[in-house]
Amino acid sequence: MWNRQQVKEQAKQIMKRNYWKMFVVTLLTGILTGGKTTIIERVQDFASNNLSYDAQPIFYSSNFQYIFYSFISVASILGILYTIFIGNVIVVGKNGYFIKNNNENPELSEIFKGFKGNYLNVVKILFLMDLKTLLWLFLFIVPGVIKAYEYSMIPYLLAENPNLSADEAFSLSKQMTTGQKMDLFVLDLSFFRMDYSRHNLLRNWTSICTTISRSNKSRSLFDFKTQNIGGIIYV
């Protein structure tokens, strides 16, 4: 069983061992994925950009305004496609890097590992994860947040085994997070103050620490939960 203090302490020890390489990985993946950008945020941006468009008919608007908002809409759509086919896959690779970093010194190329092997399966499952979360958020905010935590282990599971089926990934993530969602929420909340620090270096340190904490948390939950579901391990 894991606890917040233990997870953070493990993260600190790992950071002392391999800080600068982890810094580069976090910085690189942040640039390639737009930081914390998800398909949900892309859709929200797309919706807000289009809702901000003047409701009057196009022929009453200036050509510049029409072109401007058309460009924003196209850019938003391209951003969503980028997140689906590239950004999400890089996130899986980053998770795989930090999981391996618990016990070894993986290569930087690990963050691109998601593009090898069963790439389309990873794309499909993460798309379904984002879509389901988005639909839950549209329905009710609180259930949407709960579902987001229920699905939160899927990118880590895919990092270890990209051949999981969608049913296996969702089912195992659900089992891993059953009875753990509030603890996961409190863990994320404990980084709230640092996440909004104005110091960029500190923000990057926080991102690294959060990622390592999540990978340790994922491993701890995985080991604990698999002992309670008949030893079924999909890796």
Coordinates of C-alpha atoms in Angstrom, one line a residue:
M1 CA 0.0 0.0 0.0
W2 CA 1.3 3.5 -0.8
N3 CA 1.0 6.7 1.0
R4 CA 1.7 10.3 0.0
Q5 CA 4.7 10.9 2.2
Q6 CA 6.4 7.7 1.0
V7 CA 5.8 8.5 -2.7
K8 CA 7.2 12.0 -2.3
E9 CA 10.2 10.7 -0.4
Q10 CA 10.9 8.1 -3.1
A11 CA 10.6 10.9 -5.8
K12 CA 13.1 13.1 -4.0
Q13 CA 15.6 10.2 -3.8
I14 CA 15.3 9.4 -7.5
M15 CA 15.7 13.1 -8.3
K16 CA 19.0 13.3 -6.4
R17 CA 20.3 10.4 -8.5
N18 CA 19.4 11.6 -12.0
Y19 CA 18.0 15.2 -11.8
W20 CA 19.4 16.8 -15.0
K21 CA 18.4 14.0 -17.3
M22 CA 14.9 14.1 -15.9
F23 CA 14.9 17.8 -16.2
V24 CA 15.6 17.5 -20.0
V25 CA 13.0 14.8 -20.4
T26 CA 10.3 16.9 -18.7
L27 CA 11.3 20.0 -20.6
L28 CA 11.4 18.2 -24.0
T29 CA 8.1 16.5 -23.5
G30 CA 6.6 19.7 -22.2
I31 CA 7.6 21.4 -25.4
L32 CA 6.4 18.6 -27.6
T33 CA 3.0 18.2 -25.9
G34 CA 2.4 21.8 -24.9
G35 CA 2.9 21.2 -21.2
K36 CA -0.3 19.9 -19.6
T37 CA -2.3 20.2 -22.8
T38 CA -4.8 17.4 -23.3
I39 CA -7.4 16.8 -26.0
I40 CA -10.0 18.0 -23.5
E41 CA -8.3 21.4 -23.2
R42 CA -7.9 21.5 -27.0
V43 CA -11.7 20.9 -27.5
Q44 CA -12.4 23.6 -24.8
D45 CA -10.2 26.1 -26.6
F46 CA -11.9 25.2 -29.9
A47 CA -15.3 25.7 -28.4
S48 CA -14.4 29.0 -26.7
N49 CA -12.9 30.3 -29.9
N50 CA -16.0 29.6 -31.9
L51 CA -18.4 30.8 -29.2
S52 CA -16.5 34.0 -29.1
Y53 CA -17.2 34.6 -32.8
D54 CA -19.8 37.3 -33.4
A55 CA -23.2 35.6 -34.0
Q56 CA -24.1 37.9 -36.9
P57 CA -24.1 36.6 -40.5
I58 CA -20.8 36.4 -42.2
F59 CA -21.6 39.1 -44.8
Y60 CA -22.0 41.6 -42.0
S61 CA -18.5 40.9 -40.7
S62 CA -15.3 42.1 -42.1
N63 CA -13.3 39.8 -44.3
F64 CA -10.4 40.1 -41.8
Q65 CA -12.6 39.0 -38.9
Y66 CA -13.9 36.0 -40.9
I67 CA -10.4 34.9 -41.9
F68 CA -9.0 35.4 -38.4
Y69 CA -11.6 33.2 -36.7
S70 CA -11.4 30.7 -39.5
F71 CA -7.6 30.5 -38.9
I72 CA -8.2 30.0 -35.2
S73 CA -10.7 27.2 -35.8
V74 CA -8.3 25.4 -38.2
A75 CA -5.4 25.8 -35.7
S76 CA -7.6 24.4 -32.9
I77 CA -8.6 21.4 -35.0
L78 CA -5.0 20.8 -36.0
G79 CA -4.1 21.0 -32.3
I80 CA -6.7 18.4 -31.4
L81 CA -5.3 16.1 -34.1
Y82 CA -1.7 16.7 -32.9
T83 CA -2.7 15.8 -29.4
I84 CA -4.5 12.6 -30.5
F85 CA -1.8 11.2 -32.8
I86 CA 1.4 12.7 -31.3
G87 CA 1.0 14.4 -28.0
N88 CA -0.7 11.6 -26.1
V89 CA 1.8 9.1 -27.4
I90 CA 4.7 11.2 -26.2
V91 CA 3.0 11.3 -22.8
V92 CA 2.9 7.5 -22.7
G93 CA 6.6 7.5 -23.6
K94 CA 7.4 10.0 -20.9
N95 CA 5.6 7.8 -18.3
G96 CA 7.5 4.8 -19.5
Y97 CA 10.8 6.7 -19.0
F98 CA 10.0 7.6 -15.5
I99 CA 8.7 4.2 -14.6
K100 CA 12.0 2.7 -15.8
N101 CA 13.9 5.4 -14.1
N102 CA 12.8 4.0 -10.7
N103 CA 15.3 1.2 -11.1
E104 CA 17.6 2.1 -14.0
N105 CA 18.9 4.9 -16.2
P106 CA 16.8 4.8 -19.4
E107 CA 17.8 6.6 -22.6
L108 CA 16.1 9.8 -23.7
S109 CA 14.7 8.0 -26.7
E110 CA 12.4 6.2 -24.4
I111 CA 9.9 9.1 -24.7
F112 CA 9.4 8.2 -28.3
K113 CA 8.9 4.5 -27.6
G114 CA 5.1 4.8 -28.0
F115 CA 5.5 5.3 -31.7
K116 CA 7.0 1.8 -32.0
G117 CA 5.1 -1.4 -31.7
N118 CA 1.3 -1.1 -31.3
Y119 CA 1.1 2.7 -32.0
L120 CA -2.5 2.8 -33.3
N121 CA -3.7 0.8 -30.3
V122 CA -2.2 3.5 -28.0
V123 CA -3.7 6.2 -30.0
K124 CA -7.2 4.6 -29.9
I125 CA -7.2 3.9 -26.2
L126 CA -6.0 7.3 -25.2
F127 CA -8.5 8.9 -27.5
L128 CA -11.3 6.8 -25.9
M129 CA -10.0 7.9 -22.5
D130 CA -10.1 11.6 -23.3
L131 CA -13.5 11.2 -25.1
K132 CA -15.1 9.4 -22.1
T133 CA -13.7 12.0 -19.7
L134 CA -14.9 14.8 -21.8
L135 CA -18.4 13.4 -22.0
W136 CA -18.5 12.9 -18.3
L137 CA -17.4 16.5 -17.7
F138 CA -20.1 17.7 -20.1
L139 CA -22.7 15.7 -18.1
F140 CA -21.5 16.7 -14.5
I141 CA -18.3 18.2 -13.3
V142 CA -17.8 16.1 -10.1
P143 CA -18.5 12.7 -11.8
G144 CA -16.2 13.9 -14.6
V145 CA -13.3 14.5 -12.2
I146 CA -14.0 11.1 -10.5
K147 CA -13.8 9.4 -13.9
A148 CA -10.6 11.2 -14.8
Y149 CA -9.0 9.7 -11.7
E150 CA -10.5 6.3 -12.5
Y151 CA -8.8 6.4 -16.0
S152 CA -5.6 8.0 -14.7
M153 CA -3.6 4.8 -14.7
I154 CA -4.2 4.0 -18.4
P155 CA -1.2 6.0 -19.8
Y156 CA 1.1 4.2 -17.3
L157 CA -0.4 0.8 -18.2
L158 CA 0.1 1.5 -21.9
A159 CA 3.7 2.6 -21.2
E160 CA 4.4 -0.9 -19.8
N161 CA 2.2 -2.8 -22.3
P162 CA 1.0 -1.1 -25.4
N163 CA -0.8 -4.3 -26.5
L164 CA -3.5 -4.0 -23.8
S165 CA -7.0 -4.0 -25.2
A166 CA -9.2 -1.1 -24.4
D167 CA -11.4 -3.2 -22.1
E168 CA -8.3 -4.4 -20.3
A169 CA -6.8 -1.0 -19.9
F170 CA -10.1 0.6 -18.6
S171 CA -10.9 -2.4 -16.3
L172 CA -7.4 -2.6 -14.8
S173 CA -7.2 1.2 -14.2
K174 CA -10.6 1.1 -12.5
Q175 CA -9.4 -1.7 -10.2
M176 CA -6.2 0.0 -9.4
T177 CA -7.9 3.3 -8.4
T178 CA -10.8 1.8 -6.5
G179 CA -10.7 3.2 -3.0
Q180 CA -7.7 5.4 -4.0
K181 CA -9.3 8.4 -5.8
M182 CA -9.4 10.7 -2.8
D183 CA -5.8 9.9 -2.0
L184 CA -4.8 10.6 -5.6
F185 CA -6.7 13.9 -5.5
V186 CA -4.9 14.9 -2.2
L187 CA -1.6 14.0 -3.7
D188 CA -2.2 16.2 -6.7
L189 CA -3.6 18.9 -4.4
S190 CA -0.3 18.9 -2.4
F191 CA 1.5 20.2 -5.5
F192 CA -1.0 23.0 -6.0
R193 CA 1.0 25.8 -4.4
M194 CA 4.2 24.9 -6.3
D195 CA 2.4 24.4 -9.6
Y196 CA 1.4 28.1 -9.5
S197 CA 4.8 29.4 -8.5
R198 CA 6.1 32.2 -10.7
H199 CA 9.6 30.8 -10.8
N200 CA 9.9 28.8 -14.0
L201 CA 12.7 26.6 -12.7
L202 CA 10.7 25.7 -9.7
R203 CA 7.7 25.0 -11.8
N204 CA 9.8 22.6 -13.9
W205 CA 11.1 20.9 -10.7
T206 CA 7.5 20.5 -9.6
S207 CA 6.6 18.9 -12.9
I208 CA 9.4 16.5 -12.6
C209 CA 8.6 15.7 -9.0
T210 CA 4.9 15.2 -9.9
T211 CA 5.7 12.9 -12.8
I212 CA 8.1 10.8 -10.7
S213 CA 5.6 10.7 -7.9
R214 CA 2.9 9.5 -10.3
S215 CA 5.1 6.8 -11.7
N216 CA 6.0 5.6 -8.2
K217 CA 2.3 5.8 -7.3
S218 CA 1.4 3.9 -10.4
R219 CA 3.9 1.1 -9.6
S220 CA 2.8 1.0 -6.0
L221 CA -0.9 0.8 -6.9
F222 CA -0.2 -1.8 -9.6
D223 CA 1.8 -4.1 -7.3
F224 CA -0.8 -3.7 -4.5
K225 CA -3.9 -4.2 -6.6
T226 CA -2.6 -7.1 -8.6
Q227 CA -2.2 -9.0 -5.4
N228 CA -5.9 -8.5 -4.8
I229 CA -7.3 -9.5 -8.2
G230 CA -6.1 -13.0 -8.4
G231 CA -2.6 -12.1 -9.6
I232 CA -3.8 -11.1 -13.1
I233 CA -1.2 -9.0 -14.6
Y234 CA -1.6 -7.7 -18.2
V235 CA 2.1 -7.0 -18.8

